[in-house]
XYZ file of C-alpha atoms in Angstrom:
578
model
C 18.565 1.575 46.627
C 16.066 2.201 49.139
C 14.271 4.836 47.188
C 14.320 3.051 43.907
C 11.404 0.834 45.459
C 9.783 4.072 46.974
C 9.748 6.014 44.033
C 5.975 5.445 42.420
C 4.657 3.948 45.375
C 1.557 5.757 46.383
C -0.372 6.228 49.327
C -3.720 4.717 48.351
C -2.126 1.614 47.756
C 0.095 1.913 51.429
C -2.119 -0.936 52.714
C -0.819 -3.102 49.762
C 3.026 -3.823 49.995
C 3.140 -5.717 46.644
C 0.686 -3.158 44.555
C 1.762 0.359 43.583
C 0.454 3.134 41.576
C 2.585 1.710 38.260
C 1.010 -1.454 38.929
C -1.873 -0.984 39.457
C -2.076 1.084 36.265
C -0.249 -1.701 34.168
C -2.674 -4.114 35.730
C -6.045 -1.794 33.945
C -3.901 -1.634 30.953
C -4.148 -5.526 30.342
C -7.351 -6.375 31.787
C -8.831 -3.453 29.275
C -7.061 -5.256 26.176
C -8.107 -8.902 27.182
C -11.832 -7.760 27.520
C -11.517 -6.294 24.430
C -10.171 -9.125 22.508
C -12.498 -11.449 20.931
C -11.408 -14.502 22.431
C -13.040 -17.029 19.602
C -9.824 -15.271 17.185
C -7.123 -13.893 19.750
C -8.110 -17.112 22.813
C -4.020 -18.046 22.604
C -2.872 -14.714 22.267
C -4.644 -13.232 25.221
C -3.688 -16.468 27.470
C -0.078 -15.766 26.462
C -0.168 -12.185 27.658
C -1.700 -13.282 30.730
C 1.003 -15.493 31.589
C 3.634 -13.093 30.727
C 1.794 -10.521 32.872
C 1.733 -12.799 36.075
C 5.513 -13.504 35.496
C 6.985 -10.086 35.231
C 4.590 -8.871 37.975
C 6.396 -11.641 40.260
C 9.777 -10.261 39.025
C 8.848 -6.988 39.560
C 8.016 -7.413 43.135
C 11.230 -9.082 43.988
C 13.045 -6.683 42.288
C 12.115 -3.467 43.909
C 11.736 -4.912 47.193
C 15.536 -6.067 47.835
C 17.092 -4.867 43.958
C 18.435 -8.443 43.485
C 19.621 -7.894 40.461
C 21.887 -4.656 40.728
C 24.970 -6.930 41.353
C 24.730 -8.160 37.514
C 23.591 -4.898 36.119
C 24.163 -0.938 37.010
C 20.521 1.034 35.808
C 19.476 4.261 36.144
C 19.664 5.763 39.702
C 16.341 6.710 40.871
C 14.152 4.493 38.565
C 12.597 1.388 40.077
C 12.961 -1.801 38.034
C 9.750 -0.993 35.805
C 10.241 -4.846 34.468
C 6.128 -5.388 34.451
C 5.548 -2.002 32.384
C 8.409 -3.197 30.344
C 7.245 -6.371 29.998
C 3.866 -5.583 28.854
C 3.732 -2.409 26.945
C 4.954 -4.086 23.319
C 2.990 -7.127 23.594
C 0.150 -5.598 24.765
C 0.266 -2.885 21.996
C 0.439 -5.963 19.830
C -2.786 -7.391 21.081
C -4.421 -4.319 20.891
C -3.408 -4.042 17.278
C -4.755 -7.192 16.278
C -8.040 -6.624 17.931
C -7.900 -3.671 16.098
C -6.905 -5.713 12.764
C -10.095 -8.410 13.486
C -12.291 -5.523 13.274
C -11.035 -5.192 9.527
C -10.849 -8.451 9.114
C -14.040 -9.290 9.688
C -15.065 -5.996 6.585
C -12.616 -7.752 4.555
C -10.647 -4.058 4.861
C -7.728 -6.509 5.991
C -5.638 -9.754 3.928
C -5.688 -12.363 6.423
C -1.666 -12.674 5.403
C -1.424 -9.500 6.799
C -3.331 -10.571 9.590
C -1.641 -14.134 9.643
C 1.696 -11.772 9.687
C 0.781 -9.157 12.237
C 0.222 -12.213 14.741
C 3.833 -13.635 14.601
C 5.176 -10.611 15.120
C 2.755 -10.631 18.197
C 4.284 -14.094 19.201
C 7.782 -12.737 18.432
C 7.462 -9.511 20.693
C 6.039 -12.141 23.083
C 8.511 -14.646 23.156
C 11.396 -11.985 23.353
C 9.925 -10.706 26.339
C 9.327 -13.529 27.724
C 12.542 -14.990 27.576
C 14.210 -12.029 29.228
C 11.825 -12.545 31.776
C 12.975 -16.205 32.300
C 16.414 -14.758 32.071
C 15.681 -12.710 35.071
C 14.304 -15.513 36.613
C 17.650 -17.495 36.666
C 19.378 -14.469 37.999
C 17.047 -14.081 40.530
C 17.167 -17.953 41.202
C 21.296 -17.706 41.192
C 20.983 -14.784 43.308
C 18.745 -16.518 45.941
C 20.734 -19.341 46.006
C 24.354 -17.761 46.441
C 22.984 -15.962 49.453
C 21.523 -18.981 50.736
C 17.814 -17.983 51.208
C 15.401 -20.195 53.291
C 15.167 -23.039 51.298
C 10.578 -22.921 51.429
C 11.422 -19.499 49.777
C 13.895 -20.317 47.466
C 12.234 -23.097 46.269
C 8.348 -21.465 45.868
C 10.382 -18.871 43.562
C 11.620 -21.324 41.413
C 8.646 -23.753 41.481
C 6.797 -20.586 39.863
C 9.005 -19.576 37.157
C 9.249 -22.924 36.347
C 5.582 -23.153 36.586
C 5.044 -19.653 33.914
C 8.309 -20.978 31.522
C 6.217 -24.280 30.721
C 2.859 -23.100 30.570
C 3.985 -20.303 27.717
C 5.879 -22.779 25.987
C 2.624 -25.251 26.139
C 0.400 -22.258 24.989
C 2.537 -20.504 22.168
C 3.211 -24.559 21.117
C -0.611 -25.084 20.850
C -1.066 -21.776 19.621
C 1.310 -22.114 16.681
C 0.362 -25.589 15.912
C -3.158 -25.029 15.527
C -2.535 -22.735 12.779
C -0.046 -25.021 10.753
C -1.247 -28.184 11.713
C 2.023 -29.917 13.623
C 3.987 -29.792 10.404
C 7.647 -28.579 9.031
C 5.864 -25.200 9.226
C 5.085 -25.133 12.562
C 9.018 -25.962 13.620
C 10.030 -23.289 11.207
C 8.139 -20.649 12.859
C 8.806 -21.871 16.455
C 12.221 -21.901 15.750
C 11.939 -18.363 14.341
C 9.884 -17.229 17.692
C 12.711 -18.733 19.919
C 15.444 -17.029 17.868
C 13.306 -13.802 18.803
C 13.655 -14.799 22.343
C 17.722 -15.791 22.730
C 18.183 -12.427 20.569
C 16.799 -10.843 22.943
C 18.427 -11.817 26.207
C 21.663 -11.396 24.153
C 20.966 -8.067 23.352
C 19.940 -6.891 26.751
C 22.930 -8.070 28.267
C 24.867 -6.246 26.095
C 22.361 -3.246 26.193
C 22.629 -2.880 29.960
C 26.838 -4.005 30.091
C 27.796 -1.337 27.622
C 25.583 1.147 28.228
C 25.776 1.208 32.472
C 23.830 3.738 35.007
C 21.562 5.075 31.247
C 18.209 2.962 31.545
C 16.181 1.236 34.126
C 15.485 -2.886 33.233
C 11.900 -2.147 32.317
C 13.245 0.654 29.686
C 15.407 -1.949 28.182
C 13.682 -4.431 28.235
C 11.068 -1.971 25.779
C 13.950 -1.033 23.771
C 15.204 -4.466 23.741
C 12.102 -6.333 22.517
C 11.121 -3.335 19.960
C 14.999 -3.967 17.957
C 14.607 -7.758 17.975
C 11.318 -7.551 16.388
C 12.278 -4.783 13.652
C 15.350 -6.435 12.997
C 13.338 -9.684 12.870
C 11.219 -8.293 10.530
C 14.031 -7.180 8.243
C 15.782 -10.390 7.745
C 11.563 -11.642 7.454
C 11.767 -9.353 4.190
C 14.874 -10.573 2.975
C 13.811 -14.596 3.548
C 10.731 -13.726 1.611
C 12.073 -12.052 -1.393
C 14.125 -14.760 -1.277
C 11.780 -17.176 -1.477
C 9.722 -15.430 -3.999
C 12.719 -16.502 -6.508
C 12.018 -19.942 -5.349
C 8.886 -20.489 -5.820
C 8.110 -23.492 -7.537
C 4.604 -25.014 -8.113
C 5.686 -28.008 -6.254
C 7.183 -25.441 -3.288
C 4.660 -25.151 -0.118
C 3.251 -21.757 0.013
C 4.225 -19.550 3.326
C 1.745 -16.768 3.955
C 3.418 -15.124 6.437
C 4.972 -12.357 4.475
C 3.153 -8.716 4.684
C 2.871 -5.842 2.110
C 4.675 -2.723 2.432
C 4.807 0.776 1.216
C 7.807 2.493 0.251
C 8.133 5.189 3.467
C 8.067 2.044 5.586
C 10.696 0.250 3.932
C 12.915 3.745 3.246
C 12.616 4.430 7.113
C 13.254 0.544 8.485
C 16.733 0.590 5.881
C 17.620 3.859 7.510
C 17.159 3.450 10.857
C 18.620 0.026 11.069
C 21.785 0.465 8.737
C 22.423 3.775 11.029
C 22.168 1.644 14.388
C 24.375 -1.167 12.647
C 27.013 1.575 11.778
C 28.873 1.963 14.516
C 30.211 -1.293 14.351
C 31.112 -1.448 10.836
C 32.571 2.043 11.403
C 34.749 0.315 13.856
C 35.444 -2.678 11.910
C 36.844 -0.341 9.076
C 38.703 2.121 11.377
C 40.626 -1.318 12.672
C 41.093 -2.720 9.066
C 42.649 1.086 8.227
C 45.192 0.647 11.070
C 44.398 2.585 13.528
C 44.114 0.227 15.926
C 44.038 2.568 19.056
C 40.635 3.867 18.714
C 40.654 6.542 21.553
C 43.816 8.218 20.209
C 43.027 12.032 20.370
C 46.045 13.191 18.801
C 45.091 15.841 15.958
C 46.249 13.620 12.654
C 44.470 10.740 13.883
C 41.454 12.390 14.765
C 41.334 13.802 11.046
C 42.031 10.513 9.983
C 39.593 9.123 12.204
C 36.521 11.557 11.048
C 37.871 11.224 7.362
C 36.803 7.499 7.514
C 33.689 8.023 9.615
C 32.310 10.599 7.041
C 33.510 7.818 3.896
C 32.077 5.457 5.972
C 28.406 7.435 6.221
C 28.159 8.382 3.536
C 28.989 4.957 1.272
C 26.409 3.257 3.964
C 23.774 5.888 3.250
C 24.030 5.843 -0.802
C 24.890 2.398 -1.719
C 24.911 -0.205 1.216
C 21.228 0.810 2.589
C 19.468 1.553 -0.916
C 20.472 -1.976 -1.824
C 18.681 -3.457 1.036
C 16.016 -1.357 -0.093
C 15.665 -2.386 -3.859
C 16.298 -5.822 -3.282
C 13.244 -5.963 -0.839
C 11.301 -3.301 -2.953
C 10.673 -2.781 -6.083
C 11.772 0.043 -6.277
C 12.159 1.562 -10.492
C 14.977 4.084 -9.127
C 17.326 4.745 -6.860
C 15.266 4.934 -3.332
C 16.939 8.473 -2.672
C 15.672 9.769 -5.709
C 12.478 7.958 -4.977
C 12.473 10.190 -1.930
C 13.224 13.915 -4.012
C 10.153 12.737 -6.282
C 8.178 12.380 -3.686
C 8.540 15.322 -2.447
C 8.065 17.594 -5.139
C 5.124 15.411 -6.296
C 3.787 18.558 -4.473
C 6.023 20.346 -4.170
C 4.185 24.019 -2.562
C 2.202 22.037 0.230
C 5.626 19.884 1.077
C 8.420 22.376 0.930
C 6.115 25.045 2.221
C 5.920 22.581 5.575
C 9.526 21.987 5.166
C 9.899 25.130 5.515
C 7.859 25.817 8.348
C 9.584 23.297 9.965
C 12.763 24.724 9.893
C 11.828 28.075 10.904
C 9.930 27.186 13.842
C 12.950 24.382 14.878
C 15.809 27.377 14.104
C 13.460 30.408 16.587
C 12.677 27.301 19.178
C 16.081 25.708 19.962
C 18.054 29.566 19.330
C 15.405 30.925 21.753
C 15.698 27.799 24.425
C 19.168 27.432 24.439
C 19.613 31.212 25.450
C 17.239 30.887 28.136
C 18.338 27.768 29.044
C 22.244 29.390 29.667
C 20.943 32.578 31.061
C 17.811 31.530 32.742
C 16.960 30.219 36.280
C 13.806 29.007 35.261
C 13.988 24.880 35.657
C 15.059 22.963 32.918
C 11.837 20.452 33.264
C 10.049 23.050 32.536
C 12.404 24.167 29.382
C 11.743 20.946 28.142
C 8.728 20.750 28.117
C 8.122 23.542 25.671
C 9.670 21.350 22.717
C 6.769 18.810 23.422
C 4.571 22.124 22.829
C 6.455 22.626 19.534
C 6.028 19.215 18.586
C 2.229 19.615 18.637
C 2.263 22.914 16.559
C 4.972 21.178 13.959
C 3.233 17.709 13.829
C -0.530 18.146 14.398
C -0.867 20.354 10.847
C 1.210 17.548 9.007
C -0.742 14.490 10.378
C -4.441 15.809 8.964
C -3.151 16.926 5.798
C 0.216 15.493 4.602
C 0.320 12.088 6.714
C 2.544 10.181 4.520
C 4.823 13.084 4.371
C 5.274 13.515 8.125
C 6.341 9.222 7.974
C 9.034 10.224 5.791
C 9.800 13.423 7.830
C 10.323 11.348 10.960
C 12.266 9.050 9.407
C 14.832 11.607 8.493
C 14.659 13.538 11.621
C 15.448 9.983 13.455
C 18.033 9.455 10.799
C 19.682 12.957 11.722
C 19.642 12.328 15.863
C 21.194 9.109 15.422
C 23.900 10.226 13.098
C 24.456 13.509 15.309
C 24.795 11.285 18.825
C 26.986 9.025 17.054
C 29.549 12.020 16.371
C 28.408 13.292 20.136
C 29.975 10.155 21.565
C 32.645 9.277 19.468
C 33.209 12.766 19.445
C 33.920 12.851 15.991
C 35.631 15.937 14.598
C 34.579 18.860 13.959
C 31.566 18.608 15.141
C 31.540 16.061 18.396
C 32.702 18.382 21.033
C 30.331 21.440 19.551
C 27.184 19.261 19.378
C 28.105 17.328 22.889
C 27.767 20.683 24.621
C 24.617 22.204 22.592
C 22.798 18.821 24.173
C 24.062 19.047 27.626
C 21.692 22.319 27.544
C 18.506 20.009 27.871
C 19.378 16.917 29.393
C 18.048 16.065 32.609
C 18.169 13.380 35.367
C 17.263 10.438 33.102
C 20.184 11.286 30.565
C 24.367 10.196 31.164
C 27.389 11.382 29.892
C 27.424 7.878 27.835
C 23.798 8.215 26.224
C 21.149 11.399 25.360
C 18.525 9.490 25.074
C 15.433 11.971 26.121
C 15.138 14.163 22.520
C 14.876 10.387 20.858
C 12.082 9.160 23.641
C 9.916 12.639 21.960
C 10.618 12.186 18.697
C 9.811 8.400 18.479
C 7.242 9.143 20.951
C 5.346 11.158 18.410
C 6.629 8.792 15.498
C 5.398 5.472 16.396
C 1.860 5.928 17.010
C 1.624 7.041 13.518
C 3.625 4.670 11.796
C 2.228 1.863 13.669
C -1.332 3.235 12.182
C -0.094 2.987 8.597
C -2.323 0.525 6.831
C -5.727 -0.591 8.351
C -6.978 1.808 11.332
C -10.308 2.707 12.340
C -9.649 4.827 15.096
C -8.562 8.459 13.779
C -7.582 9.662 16.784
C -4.817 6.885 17.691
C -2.236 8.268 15.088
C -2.371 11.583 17.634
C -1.733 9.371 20.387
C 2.365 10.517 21.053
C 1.266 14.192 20.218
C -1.679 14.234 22.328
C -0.464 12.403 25.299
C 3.456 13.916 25.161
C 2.698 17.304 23.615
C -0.478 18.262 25.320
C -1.137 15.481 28.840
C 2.336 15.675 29.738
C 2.926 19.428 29.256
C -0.009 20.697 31.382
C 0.285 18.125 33.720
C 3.914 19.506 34.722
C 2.845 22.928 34.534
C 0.121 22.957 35.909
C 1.180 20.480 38.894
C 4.849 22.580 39.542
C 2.775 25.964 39.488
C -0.113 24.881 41.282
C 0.437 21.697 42.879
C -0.775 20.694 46.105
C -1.376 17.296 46.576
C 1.105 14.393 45.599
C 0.230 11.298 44.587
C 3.125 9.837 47.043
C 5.328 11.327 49.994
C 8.453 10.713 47.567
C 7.400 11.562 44.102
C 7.159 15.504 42.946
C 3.776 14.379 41.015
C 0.672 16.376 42.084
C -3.507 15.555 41.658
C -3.591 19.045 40.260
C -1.310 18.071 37.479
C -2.520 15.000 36.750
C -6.407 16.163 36.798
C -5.265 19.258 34.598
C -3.366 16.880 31.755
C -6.260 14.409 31.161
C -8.656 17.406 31.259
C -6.639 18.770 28.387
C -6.072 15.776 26.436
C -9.928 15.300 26.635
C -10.708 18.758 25.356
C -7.757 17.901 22.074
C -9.854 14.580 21.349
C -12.737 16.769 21.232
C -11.718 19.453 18.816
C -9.430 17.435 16.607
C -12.764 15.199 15.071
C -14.210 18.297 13.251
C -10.739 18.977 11.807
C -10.149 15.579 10.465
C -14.021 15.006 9.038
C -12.299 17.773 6.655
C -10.067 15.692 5.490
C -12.738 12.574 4.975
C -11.845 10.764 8.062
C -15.024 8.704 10.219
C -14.949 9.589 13.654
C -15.627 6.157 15.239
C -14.027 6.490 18.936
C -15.975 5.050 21.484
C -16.510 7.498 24.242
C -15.745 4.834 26.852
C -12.825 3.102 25.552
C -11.469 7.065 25.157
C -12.443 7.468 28.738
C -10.140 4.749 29.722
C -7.015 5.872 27.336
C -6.815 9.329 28.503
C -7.361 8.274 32.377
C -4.843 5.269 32.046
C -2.469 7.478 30.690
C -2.499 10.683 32.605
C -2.264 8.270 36.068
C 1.178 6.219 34.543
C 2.342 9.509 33.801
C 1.570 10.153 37.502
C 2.678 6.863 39.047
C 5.454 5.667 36.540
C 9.264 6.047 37.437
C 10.543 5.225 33.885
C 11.026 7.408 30.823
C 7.534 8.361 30.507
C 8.240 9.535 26.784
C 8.705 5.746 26.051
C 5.786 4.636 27.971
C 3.059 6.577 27.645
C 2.368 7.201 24.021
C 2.407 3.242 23.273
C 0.100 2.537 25.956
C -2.519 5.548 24.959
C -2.399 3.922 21.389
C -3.055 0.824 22.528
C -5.845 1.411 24.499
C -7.043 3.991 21.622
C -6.993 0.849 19.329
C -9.560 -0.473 20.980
């Protein structure tokens, strides 16, 4: 446990016990947002984040300096608690996005319902991590107290929680209110906010219970927050068609419902009826009669994947689509929706189809080999697919954008169906596909979970989608690619080739590295304007604020201990948002 609380600590910031690199970084990544937010739109918002900051930066001390909480949870050996990076990185992406969103605003390039929309979803990223911060809080308190700490201590710990808890109820009370005026609308949405936040401590608990030893709390806690939002937002689209049938003229209007476009809505069905799966697979497997569900015998694993495929594919052509339709207007069936789509043009889509498959068939056949025969280390294996994801995405993001948000959609569609046969082991294909992906795991994947080929895909994915609508900034779609495919890469070749000086006496992280990935990243913003200006893109980056992205996230990937894949892309957009 002892070198969970080393790991990230650096040696500049020796002389400071309770600041590390991590810190320290997470720390520039807020106060850059909250100067940047114009505090006459975003004043509550900004306070809010604030608040949360100070709290999960007092949780994150305690935790890594006596791991107080690893007799309620088991994480990841060898990460510390990251619970401030975890704390911060959604919300603070959230900020950014509405700063980015006042900008439009302000042009009348943005609906203030959109806007209006945007900012609950702020206050519901918020309030979930918030109240799994207050969650850790009463651990921490029930901890202290069991092992009968000095009482001054004991007490100043829970005087300040108690202190944060009421002043972010006070502000996101005030905040809300001002907007709806005290009314039946205001306890609608708070109650909607503080479903946000119980769903969330729920779901962590259960996260980090049936999933033991896979993630770190900070990791989570990310993880965490990012499902209760997007399933918030789902049963948000369902309340609002809904209430679009029951609209009366005597009916108060609600202006908290956003537009979408059909990729976004094909992609949310998908990915959330394929993480809700597993437990209607089980359901029906039960309801079937097999009640003993890790019976291996031959007839009941036939049996078993008999119903799992049924299962799939009755899920994937009629359950999800009707989602879809009922939230959508869809005027066919959202499948064939998708095959029109893509042969709407049909050479420059199945032509990158098809380069897609030939570079993923040479890449993975080549890798594997190497990795079975080869001594060469598998960190450095890996980090050749986050070279291939820059060759297979950067083409597709300037000239077939929409395209590539329906591509990732289906390649996140295909990982999550093909670790859902991994670990059930679902035959015939669960024992073949477990060992392919033992190949190129590493120290942050389990037996239970492969989690580090999803952290690069949605890595890449996110930035993008999260740009879909309003953005100014042409270069913070590239963010994932940029920072995972090009900052990350050099940084770890560079820095294991040439390395001489670590950032700290534990960590394998090297100046060279570091120095080399922002260097390179810098050089990618720099070519990639004259490439999109083809495509009629405004290059409107300012030089500073890209300054700050690139540096911010070259040093987390330096200082951070968590699944950097996760991390560093969302902060890079944020601070690219800017």
């Amino acid at each position: 446990m002892k070198k969970k609380k080393e790991l990230g600590e650096a040696s500049p910031m020796a002389a400071l016990p309770w600041m590390n690199g991590e810190r320290a970084v997470v720390v520039l990544y807020i106060a850059r947002i909250l100067c940047a937010a114009p505090f006459s739109l975003l004043l509550y918002e900004s306070i809010s984040l604030s608040i949360v900051s100070l709290f999960a930066i007092f949780l994150d001390i305690f935790a890594d300096r006596d791991d107080p909480f690893s007799q309620f949870f088991t994480t990841r050996p060898g990460a510390s608690s990251g619970i401030l990076l975890g704390a911060v990185t959604l919300p603070g992406l959230m900020l950014s996005r509405l700063v980015q969103m006042s900008r439009g605003l302000s042009s009348n390039e943005v609906g203030f319902a959109d806007f209006e929309y945007f900012r609950l979803q702020y206050w519901a990223a918020s309030a979930s991590c918030f109240c799994v911060l207050a969650f850790l809080q009463f651990v921490l308190h029930r901890r202290v107290t069991n092992t009968q700490s000095v009482g001054s201590c004991r007490d100043w710990k829970k005087i300040s929680g108690v202190c944060c808890i009421a002043l972010y109820a006070g502000i996101c009370c005030i905040a809300l209110g001002a907007k709806n005026h005290f009314g039946w609308k205001m306890e609608l949405i708070l109650f909607w906010v503080a479903c946000h936040g119980s769903s969330a401590v729920k779901l962590i608990q259960s996260i980090l219970q049936t999933f033991p030893a896979c993630a770190s709390i900070g990791e989570t806690l990310l993880v965490t927050s990012g499902l209760v939002v997007y399933f918030g937002d789902m049963v948000a689209l369902v309340v609002g068609k809904i209430y679009g049938y029951l609209t009366s003229p005597n009916f108060p209007s609600v202006q908290y419902f956003s537009r979408r476009s059909e990729i976004s809505i094909i992609v949310q069905g998908m990915t959330l009826g394929l993480l809700l799966f597993p437990m209607i697979f089980k359901f029906i497997y039960q309801i079937a009669g097999c009640f003993n569900f890790q019976d291996m015998r031959p007839n009941n694993e036939i049996k078993k994947s008999l119903i799992f495929f049924g299962s799939l594919v009755f899920m994937l052509i009629a359950v999800v689509p009707s989602w879809m339709q009922f939230v959508q207007d869809f005027h066919s069936h959202p499948l064939l929706w998708v095959l029109d789509f893509v042969f709407s043009e049909p050479l420059k889509r199945l032509s990158l189809c098809t380069y897609w498959i030939a570079l993923t068939y040479v890449s993975v056949t080549r890798f594997y080999h190497i990795s079975k025969n080869s001594k060469i280390e598998r960190i450095l294996l890996r980090k050749y697919y986050h070279l291939m994801a820059v060759l297979m995405f950067v083409p597709a993001l300037i000239f077939q954008p929409k395209f590539l948000d329906l591509a990732f959609g289906a390649a996140l569609a295909v990982f999550l169906i093909l670790e859902i046969i991994r670990v059930w082991r679902i035959w015939p294909l669960g024992q073949l596909v477990h060992h392919f992906m033992n190949a190129f795991t590493d120290h942050r994947d389990s037996e239970i979970l492969v989690i580090s080929h999803f952290s690069l895909l949605l890595g890449c994915a996110l930035p993008i989608w999260l740009s879909s609508g309003f953005s100014d900034r042409p270069l913070a779609p590239f963010a994932g690619i940029l920072s995972l495919g090009i900052g990350d890469t050099m940084a770890s070749m560079v820095g294991h080739k040439y390395g001489v000086l670590r950032w700290s006496k534990t960590g394998k992280k090297t100046v060279e590295g570091t120095a080399a990935g922002i260097f390179c990243v810098l050089v990618a913003c720099y070519v990639l304007p004259p490439l999109l200006a083809t495509t009629g893109y405004i290059f409107t980056q300012n030089l500073f604020s890209l300054l700050v992205a690139v540096t911010a996230s070259g040093l987390l990937e330096a200082y951070t201990a968590q699944l950097d894949n996760a991390f560093i892309p969302l902060v890079f957009y944020s601070l690219l948002c800017l």
